[in-house]
Coordinates of N, CA and C in Angstrom, one line a residue:
M1 N 46.9 11.3 -3.8 CA 46.4 10.1 -4.1 C 44.6 10.0 -4.3
W2 N 44.5 10.2 -5.7 CA 43.1 10.6 -5.7 C 41.9 9.6 -5.2
N3 N 40.6 9.8 -4.5 CA 40.1 9.1 -3.7 C 38.8 8.5 -4.7
F4 N 39.3 7.7 -6.1 CA 37.8 6.8 -6.5 C 36.7 6.6 -6.2
D5 N 36.8 5.8 -4.9 CA 35.5 5.1 -3.9 C 34.4 6.3 -3.9
K6 N 35.6 7.0 -3.5 CA 34.4 8.0 -3.2 C 33.9 8.8 -4.2
R7 N 34.4 8.8 -5.2 CA 34.0 10.2 -6.2 C 32.8 8.7 -7.0
V8 N 33.4 7.3 -7.4 CA 31.7 6.5 -7.1 C 30.8 6.4 -6.2
T9 N 30.6 6.4 -5.2 CA 30.1 6.4 -4.0 C 28.6 7.9 -4.7
S10 N 29.5 8.8 -5.0 CA 28.8 10.3 -4.9 C 28.3 10.2 -6.5
R11 N 28.6 9.7 -7.3 CA 28.6 9.9 -8.4 C 26.9 8.4 -8.5
D12 N 26.7 7.8 -8.3 CA 26.3 6.3 -7.5 C 24.7 7.2 -6.7
E13 N 25.0 8.0 -6.1 CA 24.5 8.7 -5.6 C 23.5 9.7 -5.7
R14 N 24.1 9.8 -6.8 CA 23.2 11.3 -7.1 C 22.3 10.5 -8.8
A15 N 22.6 9.2 -8.6 CA 22.0 8.9 -9.3 C 20.8 8.4 -9.6
M16 N 20.7 7.7 -7.7 CA 20.1 7.3 -7.4 C 19.0 7.8 -7.2
E17 N 19.4 9.5 -7.2 CA 18.1 10.1 -6.8 C 17.4 10.4 -7.6
T18 N 18.5 11.1 -9.1 CA 17.1 11.0 -10.1 C 17.2 9.9 -10.5
R19 N 17.3 9.1 -10.6 CA 16.2 7.8 -10.8 C 14.8 8.4 -10.1
K20 N 14.7 8.6 -8.6 CA 14.0 8.4 -7.6 C 13.4 9.5 -8.6
K21 N 13.9 10.4 -8.4 CA 13.1 11.8 -9.0 C 12.0 11.5 -9.4
I22 N 11.9 10.5 -11.2 CA 11.1 10.6 -12.3 C 10.7 9.2 -12.0
L23 N 10.9 9.0 -11.3 CA 9.8 8.0 -11.0 C 9.1 8.6 -9.5
D24 N 9.4 9.6 -8.9 CA 8.1 10.0 -8.4 C 7.0 11.1 -8.9
E25 N 7.7 11.7 -10.1 CA 7.2 12.7 -11.0 C 5.9 11.9 -11.7
A26 N 6.1 10.4 -12.3 CA 5.7 9.4 -13.2 C 5.1 8.7 -11.8
K27 N 5.1 8.5 -11.4 CA 4.3 8.1 -9.8 C 3.0 9.8 -9.7
K28 N 3.4 10.4 -9.7 CA 2.4 11.7 -8.9 C 1.6 11.9 -10.7
L29 N 1.8 11.7 -12.3 CA 1.2 12.1 -12.5 C 0.7 11.3 -13.4
F30 N 0.9 9.2 -13.3 CA 0.2 7.9 -13.2 C -1.1 8.3 -13.0
A31 N -1.0 8.9 -11.6 CA -2.6 8.7 -10.6 C -3.3 9.7 -10.8
K32 N -2.3 11.2 -11.4 CA -3.2 12.0 -11.4 C -4.5 12.3 -12.5
Y33 N -3.7 12.2 -13.3 CA -3.8 12.0 -15.3 C -4.3 10.5 -15.8
G34 N -3.6 9.8 -15.0 CA -4.0 8.2 -16.2 C -2.4 8.0 -16.7
Y35 N -2.1 6.7 -16.8 CA -1.5 6.3 -17.5 C -1.3 6.8 -19.1
R36 N -2.6 6.3 -19.7 CA -2.6 6.8 -21.3 C -2.0 8.7 -21.9
N37 N -2.8 9.2 -20.5 CA -2.6 10.7 -20.4 C -1.9 11.0 -20.1
T38 N -0.3 10.6 -19.7 CA 1.0 11.4 -19.3 C 1.9 10.4 -20.3
S39 N 2.6 12.1 -21.3 CA 3.8 11.6 -22.0 C 5.0 12.1 -21.1
I40 N 6.3 11.5 -21.9 CA 7.4 11.4 -21.3 C 7.8 12.9 -21.1
H41 N 7.0 13.7 -21.8 CA 7.7 14.8 -22.9 C 7.3 15.6 -21.0
E42 N 5.6 15.4 -20.4 CA 5.7 15.9 -19.6 C 6.3 15.7 -17.9
I43 N 7.2 14.3 -18.0 CA 7.3 13.7 -17.3 C 9.2 14.0 -17.1
T44 N 9.4 14.6 -17.9 CA 11.1 14.7 -17.9 C 10.6 16.8 -17.9
K45 N 9.6 16.6 -18.1 CA 9.6 19.0 -17.9 C 9.7 19.3 -16.2
G46 N 8.8 17.9 -15.9 CA 8.6 17.9 -14.3 C 9.6 17.9 -13.1
V47 N 10.6 16.8 -13.2 CA 11.7 16.7 -13.2 C 13.3 17.8 -13.7
N48 N 12.2 18.8 -14.8 CA 14.0 19.5 -15.4 C 14.7 19.1 -16.4
L49 N 14.2 17.3 -16.7 CA 15.4 16.6 -17.1 C 15.6 16.4 -18.8
S50 N 16.1 16.4 -19.0 CA 15.7 16.2 -20.8 C 15.5 14.3 -21.3
K51 N 14.7 14.0 -21.8 CA 14.3 13.2 -22.9 C 15.5 12.2 -22.7
G52 N 16.1 12.5 -23.4 CA 17.8 11.8 -22.9 C 18.2 10.8 -22.2
I53 N 18.5 12.3 -21.1 CA 18.0 11.4 -19.3 C 17.3 10.5 -19.3
C54 N 16.8 10.8 -19.9 CA 15.3 10.2 -19.1 C 14.9 7.9 -19.5
Y55 N 15.8 8.8 -20.8 CA 15.3 6.9 -21.6 C 17.2 6.0 -21.1
H56 N 17.7 7.1 -20.2 CA 19.0 6.4 -19.6 C 18.4 5.6 -18.6
Y57 N 17.9 6.5 -17.6 CA 17.2 5.2 -16.4 C 16.2 4.4 -16.7
F58 N 15.4 4.8 -17.6 CA 14.2 3.8 -18.3 C 14.3 3.4 -19.8
P59 N 14.7 2.7 -20.2 CA 15.1 2.1 -21.7 C 13.9 2.1 -22.3
G60 N 12.9 1.8 -21.6 CA 11.9 1.6 -22.0 C 10.1 2.2 -22.1
G61 N 10.9 3.7 -21.7 CA 9.8 4.9 -21.5 C 8.1 4.3 -19.8
K62 N 8.1 5.4 -20.6 CA 7.0 5.2 -19.3 C 6.1 3.6 -18.8
L63 N 6.5 2.8 -19.8 CA 5.9 1.0 -19.7 C 7.1 0.8 -18.7
E64 N 8.1 1.2 -18.6 CA 9.2 0.4 -17.7 C 9.0 1.0 -16.4
M65 N 9.0 2.8 -16.3 CA 7.9 3.2 -15.4 C 7.2 2.9 -14.5
L66 N 6.7 2.1 -15.6 CA 5.3 1.7 -15.2 C 5.5 0.6 -14.4
H67 N 6.0 -0.5 -14.9 CA 6.5 -1.9 -14.1 C 7.5 -1.0 -12.9
T68 N 8.2 -0.7 -13.1 CA 8.9 -0.4 -12.0 C 8.2 0.0 -10.7
L69 N 7.2 1.1 -10.5 CA 6.4 1.2 -9.5 C 5.5 0.2 -8.8
V70 N 5.5 -0.9 -9.9 CA 4.3 -2.4 -9.0 C 5.7 -2.8 -8.8
N71 N 6.7 -3.0 -9.1 CA 7.8 -3.7 -8.5 C 8.2 -3.3 -7.6
E72 N 7.9 -2.3 -7.5 CA 8.8 -1.7 -6.1 C 7.5 -1.4 -5.0
G73 N 6.4 -1.7 -5.5 CA 5.3 -1.5 -4.8 C 5.7 -2.8 -4.1
I74 N 5.7 -4.3 -4.8 CA 5.3 -5.6 -4.3 C 6.8 -5.7 -3.5
D75 N 7.7 -5.0 -3.5 CA 9.4 -5.0 -2.2 C 8.7 -4.7 -0.9
A76 N 7.6 -3.6 -1.0 CA 7.4 -2.8 -0.1 C 6.5 -3.6 1.2
V77 N 5.4 -4.4 0.1 CA 4.7 -5.1 0.5 C 5.3 -6.0 1.0
K78 N 6.1 -6.8 0.4 CA 6.9 -8.4 0.9 C 7.4 -7.9 2.5
N79 N 8.4 -6.4 2.3 CA 8.8 -6.4 3.8 C 8.3 -5.4 4.6
S80 N 7.3 -5.8 4.3 CA 6.1 -4.9 5.3 C 5.0 -5.7 7.1
G81 N 4.8 -5.5 7.3 CA 3.4 -6.0 8.1 C 2.3 -5.4 9.4
D82 N 2.2 -5.4 10.0 CA 1.2 -5.6 11.2 C 2.6 -4.5 12.0
E83 N 3.6 -4.7 12.2 CA 4.2 -4.0 13.3 C 4.7 -2.2 12.5
D84 N 4.7 -2.7 11.1 CA 4.6 -1.2 10.5 C 3.8 -0.7 10.7
L85 N 2.1 -0.7 11.0 CA 0.8 -0.1 10.9 C 0.6 0.3 12.6
G86 N 1.7 0.6 13.5 CA 2.2 1.0 14.7 C 0.5 0.3 15.6
I87 N 0.0 -0.4 14.9 CA -1.5 -1.3 15.8 C -1.3 -1.9 17.7
V88 N -2.0 -1.1 18.9 CA -1.7 -1.8 19.8 C -2.9 -2.4 19.9
L89 N -2.8 -3.9 20.1 CA -4.3 -4.5 20.3 C -4.5 -4.8 21.4
F90 N -3.1 -5.0 22.3 CA -3.3 -5.7 23.7 C -2.2 -4.6 24.5
K91 N -3.5 -4.6 25.1 CA -2.7 -3.9 26.3 C -2.5 -4.8 28.5
N92 N -1.3 -4.3 28.6 CA -1.5 -4.7 30.1 C -1.5 -6.9 29.1
G93 N -0.9 -6.8 28.5 CA -1.3 -8.7 28.1 C -2.8 -9.4 27.6
E94 N -3.4 -8.1 27.9 CA -4.6 -8.5 27.4 C -5.4 -7.7 26.0
P95 N -6.6 -8.8 25.2 CA -6.8 -8.1 24.1 C -7.8 -7.1 24.3
I96 N -8.0 -6.2 23.5 CA -8.5 -4.7 23.9 C -9.9 -5.3 23.4
P97 N -10.9 -4.9 23.0 CA -12.8 -4.8 23.0 C -12.2 -4.9 21.1
L98 N -13.3 -5.8 21.2 CA -13.2 -6.4 19.7 C -13.1 -4.9 19.0
K99 N -14.6 -4.2 19.0 CA -14.6 -3.5 18.7 C -13.7 -1.5 18.8
E100 N -13.1 -1.8 19.2 CA -12.3 -1.0 19.3 C -10.7 -1.3 18.4
A101 N -10.6 -2.7 18.3 CA -9.5 -3.5 17.5 C -10.1 -3.4 16.2
L102 N -11.2 -3.1 16.0 CA -11.1 -3.1 14.2 C -11.3 -1.4 13.9
L103 N -12.0 -0.9 15.0 CA -11.8 0.7 14.7 C -10.5 1.2 14.2
L104 N -9.5 0.3 14.9 CA -8.0 1.1 14.8 C -7.2 0.2 14.2
I105 N -7.7 -0.7 13.6 CA -7.3 -1.5 12.1 C -8.1 -0.1 10.8
T106 N -8.7 0.0 11.3 CA -9.8 1.1 10.0 C -9.0 1.7 10.1
E107 N -9.1 2.4 11.1 CA -8.0 3.9 10.7 C -6.7 4.1 10.6
K108 N -6.2 2.8 10.9 CA -4.3 2.3 10.0 C -4.8 2.2 8.8
A109 N -5.5 1.5 8.1 CA -5.7 0.8 7.0 C -5.9 2.4 6.6
Y110 N -7.0 3.3 6.5 CA -7.0 4.5 5.6 C -5.7 5.3 5.7
E111 N -4.6 5.9 6.9 CA -3.5 6.5 7.0 C -2.5 5.4 5.1
Q112 N -2.3 3.7 5.2 CA -1.6 3.7 4.6 C -1.7 3.7 3.8
F113 N -3.8 3.5 3.5 CA -3.9 4.4 2.1 C -2.9 5.6 1.1
Q114 N -3.4 6.3 2.7 CA -3.6 8.2 2.0 C -1.0 8.0 1.8
K115 N -0.9 6.9 2.5 CA 1.0 7.1 2.3 C 1.3 7.1 0.6
T116 N -0.1 5.5 0.7 CA 0.3 4.6 -0.9 C -0.8 5.1 -1.3
K117 N -1.2 6.2 -1.3 CA -2.8 6.0 -2.5 C -2.3 6.2 -3.9
E118 N -1.1 7.1 -4.3 CA -1.1 7.5 -5.7 C -0.6 6.0 -6.6
L119 N 0.2 5.1 -5.7 CA 0.6 3.5 -6.2 C -0.8 2.9 -6.5
A120 N -1.1 2.6 -4.9 CA -2.7 1.9 -5.1 C -3.9 2.4 -6.7
L121 N -4.0 3.5 -6.9 CA -4.7 4.3 -7.9 C -4.1 3.7 -8.7
I122 N -2.5 4.0 -9.2 CA -2.4 3.4 -10.3 C -2.8 2.2 -10.8
V123 N -2.1 0.8 -10.0 CA -2.1 -0.3 -9.7 C -4.1 -0.5 -10.5
I124 N -5.0 -0.3 -9.5 CA -6.6 0.2 -9.8 C -6.7 0.2 -11.4
Y125 N -6.7 1.4 -12.2 CA -6.7 2.4 -12.6 C -5.8 1.7 -13.7
E126 N -4.7 1.0 -14.2 CA -4.2 1.4 -14.9 C -3.8 -0.5 -15.0
L127 N -4.6 -1.8 -14.9 CA -4.5 -2.8 -14.6 C -3.5 -3.2 -16.0
Q128 N -4.6 -2.7 -17.3 CA -4.3 -3.6 -18.6 C -2.9 -2.8 -19.3
F129 N -1.8 -2.2 -18.2 CA -0.5 -2.1 -19.1 C 0.3 -2.0 -18.0
V130 N -0.2 -3.7 -17.3 CA 0.8 -3.7 -16.0 C 0.4 -5.7 -16.6
D131 N 1.7 -5.8 -16.1 CA 2.3 -7.3 -16.8 C 1.3 -8.2 -15.4
G132 N 0.6 -9.0 -16.6 CA -0.5 -9.8 -15.4 C 0.1 -10.4 -14.2
S133 N 1.4 -10.7 -14.0 CA 2.2 -11.5 -13.8 C 1.9 -11.2 -12.4
K134 N 3.4 -9.8 -12.3 CA 3.5 -9.4 -11.7 C 2.1 -8.4 -10.5
F135 N 1.0 -7.6 -11.4 CA 0.1 -7.7 -10.2 C -0.2 -8.7 -9.6
T136 N -0.2 -10.0 -10.1 CA -0.8 -10.9 -9.1 C 0.0 -11.5 -8.0
E137 N 1.0 -11.1 -8.4 CA 2.1 -11.2 -6.8 C 1.7 -10.9 -5.9
L138 N 1.7 -9.2 -6.5 CA 1.5 -7.9 -5.6 C 0.4 -8.3 -4.8
L139 N -0.7 -8.6 -5.3 CA -2.0 -9.6 -5.0 C -2.1 -10.3 -3.5
K140 N -1.0 -11.0 -4.5 CA -0.7 -12.8 -3.6 C -0.1 -12.0 -2.3
N141 N 1.0 -11.5 -2.3 CA 1.6 -10.3 -1.3 C 0.2 -10.3 -0.3
M142 N -0.3 -9.0 -0.8 CA -0.9 -8.1 0.4 C -1.6 -8.7 1.1
F143 N -2.6 -10.1 0.2 CA -3.1 -10.2 1.4 C -2.6 -11.9 1.8
K144 N -1.4 -12.2 1.4 CA -0.8 -12.9 2.7 C -0.3 -13.0 4.0
K145 N -1.8 -13.4 4.7 CA -1.1 -13.0 6.4 C -0.5 -14.1 7.1
E146 N 0.2 -15.5 6.6 CA 0.5 -15.9 6.7 C 1.8 -15.6 8.3
K147 N 2.2 -15.0 7.4 CA 3.5 -14.4 8.0 C 3.8 -12.5 9.0
K148 N 3.2 -12.0 7.3 CA 2.8 -10.7 8.5 C 1.9 -10.1 9.0
F149 N 1.4 -10.5 9.2 CA 0.5 -10.2 9.7 C -0.3 -10.6 11.4
S150 N 1.0 -11.1 12.0 CA 1.1 -12.1 13.0 C 0.4 -11.4 14.2
L151 N 0.6 -10.3 14.5 CA 0.3 -9.5 15.8 C -2.2 -9.4 16.0
I152 N -2.1 -9.7 13.8 CA -3.3 -9.4 13.7 C -3.7 -11.2 14.6
E153 N -3.1 -11.7 13.6 CA -3.8 -13.6 13.7 C -3.8 -13.9 15.5
E154 N -3.0 -13.6 15.9 CA -2.4 -13.7 17.5 C -3.7 -13.1 18.2
Y155 N -4.1 -12.0 18.2 CA -5.2 -11.0 18.8 C -6.5 -11.6 18.4
F156 N -6.7 -12.2 16.8 CA -8.3 -13.0 17.2 C -8.1 -14.7 17.8
S157 N -6.8 -15.5 17.3 CA -7.0 -16.2 18.6 C -7.0 -16.6 19.7
K158 N -6.9 -15.0 20.3 CA -6.7 -14.9 21.5 C -8.0 -15.3 22.1
L159 N -8.6 -14.4 21.5 CA -10.4 -13.8 21.7 C -10.9 -14.9 21.4
K160 N -10.9 -16.1 20.5 CA -11.2 -17.6 20.3 C -10.7 -18.4 21.3
E161 N -9.8 -18.1 21.6 CA -9.8 -19.3 23.0 C -10.1 -18.7 23.9
R162 N -10.6 -17.7 24.5 CA -11.5 -16.9 25.6 C -12.9 -16.8 25.0
G163 N -13.2 -17.9 24.6 CA -14.6 -17.9 24.0 C -15.3 -15.9 23.6
E164 N -14.1 -15.0 23.3 CA -14.9 -14.5 22.8 C -15.3 -13.4 21.8
V165 N -15.4 -14.4 21.2 CA -15.6 -14.3 19.6 C -16.3 -16.0 19.1
R166 N -17.4 -15.9 18.0 CA -17.6 -17.2 17.7 C -16.8 -18.1 17.0
N167 N -17.1 -19.5 17.0 CA -16.4 -20.1 16.1 C -16.7 -20.5 14.9
L168 N -15.6 -19.2 14.6 CA -15.5 -19.3 12.5 C -13.8 -19.0 12.2
D169 N -14.2 -19.2 10.7 CA -12.6 -18.8 10.4 C -12.3 -17.3 10.2
Y170 N -11.9 -17.3 11.6 CA -11.4 -15.6 11.8 C -10.0 -15.2 10.6
K171 N -10.0 -16.0 9.9 CA -9.5 -15.3 8.9 C -9.7 -14.9 7.3
L172 N -10.6 -15.8 6.7 CA -11.1 -15.7 5.9 C -11.9 -14.4 6.5
S173 N -12.9 -14.5 7.4 CA -13.5 -13.7 8.2 C -13.3 -11.8 8.0
F174 N -11.6 -12.0 8.7 CA -11.1 -10.6 9.0 C -10.4 -9.8 7.1
D175 N -10.3 -11.0 6.4 CA -10.3 -11.0 5.1 C -11.5 -10.2 4.0
V176 N -12.9 -10.9 4.2 CA -13.8 -10.3 3.9 C -13.9 -8.5 4.8
F177 N -13.9 -8.4 5.2 CA -14.0 -7.2 6.7 C -12.8 -6.4 6.0
M178 N -11.9 -6.9 5.4 CA -10.2 -5.7 5.0 C -11.1 -5.1 3.8
S179 N -11.9 -6.2 3.0 CA -12.0 -5.9 1.1 C -12.6 -5.0 1.3
T180 N -13.7 -5.2 2.4 CA -14.7 -4.1 2.3 C -14.1 -2.5 3.2
V181 N -13.7 -3.1 4.1 CA -12.7 -1.5 4.4 C -12.4 -0.4 3.6
M182 N -11.8 -1.6 2.8 CA -10.2 -1.4 1.2 C -11.6 -0.9 0.2
V183 N -12.6 -0.9 0.0 CA -13.6 -0.5 -1.4 C -14.3 0.9 -0.8
S184 N -14.4 0.6 0.3 CA -14.8 1.8 1.1 C -14.4 3.0 1.0
I185 N -13.0 2.8 1.5 CA -12.1 3.8 1.5 C -11.9 4.2 0.0
L186 N -11.5 3.3 -1.1 CA -11.0 3.6 -2.6 C -12.3 4.3 -2.9
Y187 N -13.4 4.3 -2.2 CA -14.5 5.6 -2.9 C -14.6 7.0 -2.0
S188 N -14.2 6.1 -0.8 CA -14.5 7.5 -0.5 C -12.8 8.7 -1.1
N189 N -12.7 7.9 -1.7 CA -11.5 8.6 -2.5 C -12.1 9.8 -4.1
Y190 N -12.2 8.3 -4.7 CA -13.4 9.0 -5.7 C -14.0 10.4 -5.1
T191 N -15.0 10.1 -3.8 CA -16.3 11.1 -3.8 C -15.0 12.4 -2.5
G192 N -14.3 12.4 -2.1 CA -13.9 13.3 -1.6 C -14.3 13.6 0.3
I193 N -14.5 12.6 0.5 CA -16.1 12.5 1.0 C -15.1 10.6 2.4
I194 N -15.0 11.6 3.7 CA -14.7 10.8 4.6 C -15.6 11.0 5.5
D195 N -16.5 9.6 5.5 CA -17.7 9.4 6.5 C -17.7 8.9 7.3
E196 N -16.9 9.2 8.1 CA -16.3 8.7 10.1 C -17.6 7.7 10.5
N197 N -19.1 8.4 10.2 CA -19.8 7.3 10.3 C -20.5 6.0 10.3
Y198 N -19.5 6.0 8.9 CA -19.9 5.0 8.0 C -19.6 3.7 8.4
F199 N -18.1 4.5 8.5 CA -17.1 3.2 8.8 C -17.4 2.9 10.5
K200 N -17.7 3.6 11.6 CA -17.9 3.1 12.4 C -18.9 2.0 12.7
T201 N -20.0 2.4 11.6 CA -21.3 1.4 11.2 C -20.9 0.3 11.2
L202 N -19.8 0.3 10.0 CA -19.0 -1.3 9.2 C -18.7 -2.1 10.8
V203 N -17.9 -0.9 11.6 CA -16.5 -1.9 12.3 C -17.7 -2.8 13.0
S204 N -19.1 -1.6 14.0 CA -19.7 -2.5 14.7 C -21.0 -3.6 13.3
Y205 N -21.2 -3.0 12.8 CA -21.8 -4.3 12.3 C -21.2 -6.0 11.6
F206 N -19.2 -5.7 11.8 CA -19.0 -7.0 12.0 C -18.9 -7.5 13.6
A207 N -18.8 -6.8 13.6 CA -17.8 -6.9 15.1 C -19.9 -8.0 16.1
E208 N -20.9 -7.0 15.2 CA -22.1 -8.3 16.4 C -21.8 -9.8 15.1
L209 N -21.6 -9.4 14.4 CA -21.8 -11.1 13.5 C -20.7 -12.2 14.0
W210 N -19.5 -11.4 15.1 CA -18.3 -12.3 15.3 C -18.2 -12.3 16.6
L211 N -19.6 -11.5 17.8 CA -19.6 -11.8 18.9 C -20.5 -12.4 19.4
P212 N -19.9 -13.2 20.3 CA -21.1 -15.0 20.9 C -22.5 -14.0 20.8

């Protein structure tokens, strides 16, 4: 008897691999050369596939690829949280020192940026080609802390409870800190230079603002 289920599953897996291969190549080229400077021909050439196969998976061409990359980026952000960063802000149940925590968070933010750098650069540099509502949704989910960053919130709440930080809106203050860190990380991507001393100075500056 023919095993149709197995054959279909295998075909589906190959289709998923082909689709991913096309998207990965598009992401690489969009990030390196820009959306406008990348052609379908260059994408198909990079994955050794015909234009016909490429349009089979993405009938809307490279614009559909761009939107797909952004949409999948949104899904990735929705399904991630501070536990995915591997941040350890408590030792033996006690919060670690503020400067140590901020430096650790900065280092992890840089590591995460390196993992998703291509997508981040595409979103930043190609906004005019991304559906406005999709981009807004991406930003909203990136900065929505209520559910995604419970460990960081717990950390600052504990410090506030113990009187180890000033009585301020730590959520807003942390958003400002992270925005500054991300701008600095983006700048380092431009220059190709990682100034660790600058990041340490940045951490010290914010920590001094928050310490009582």
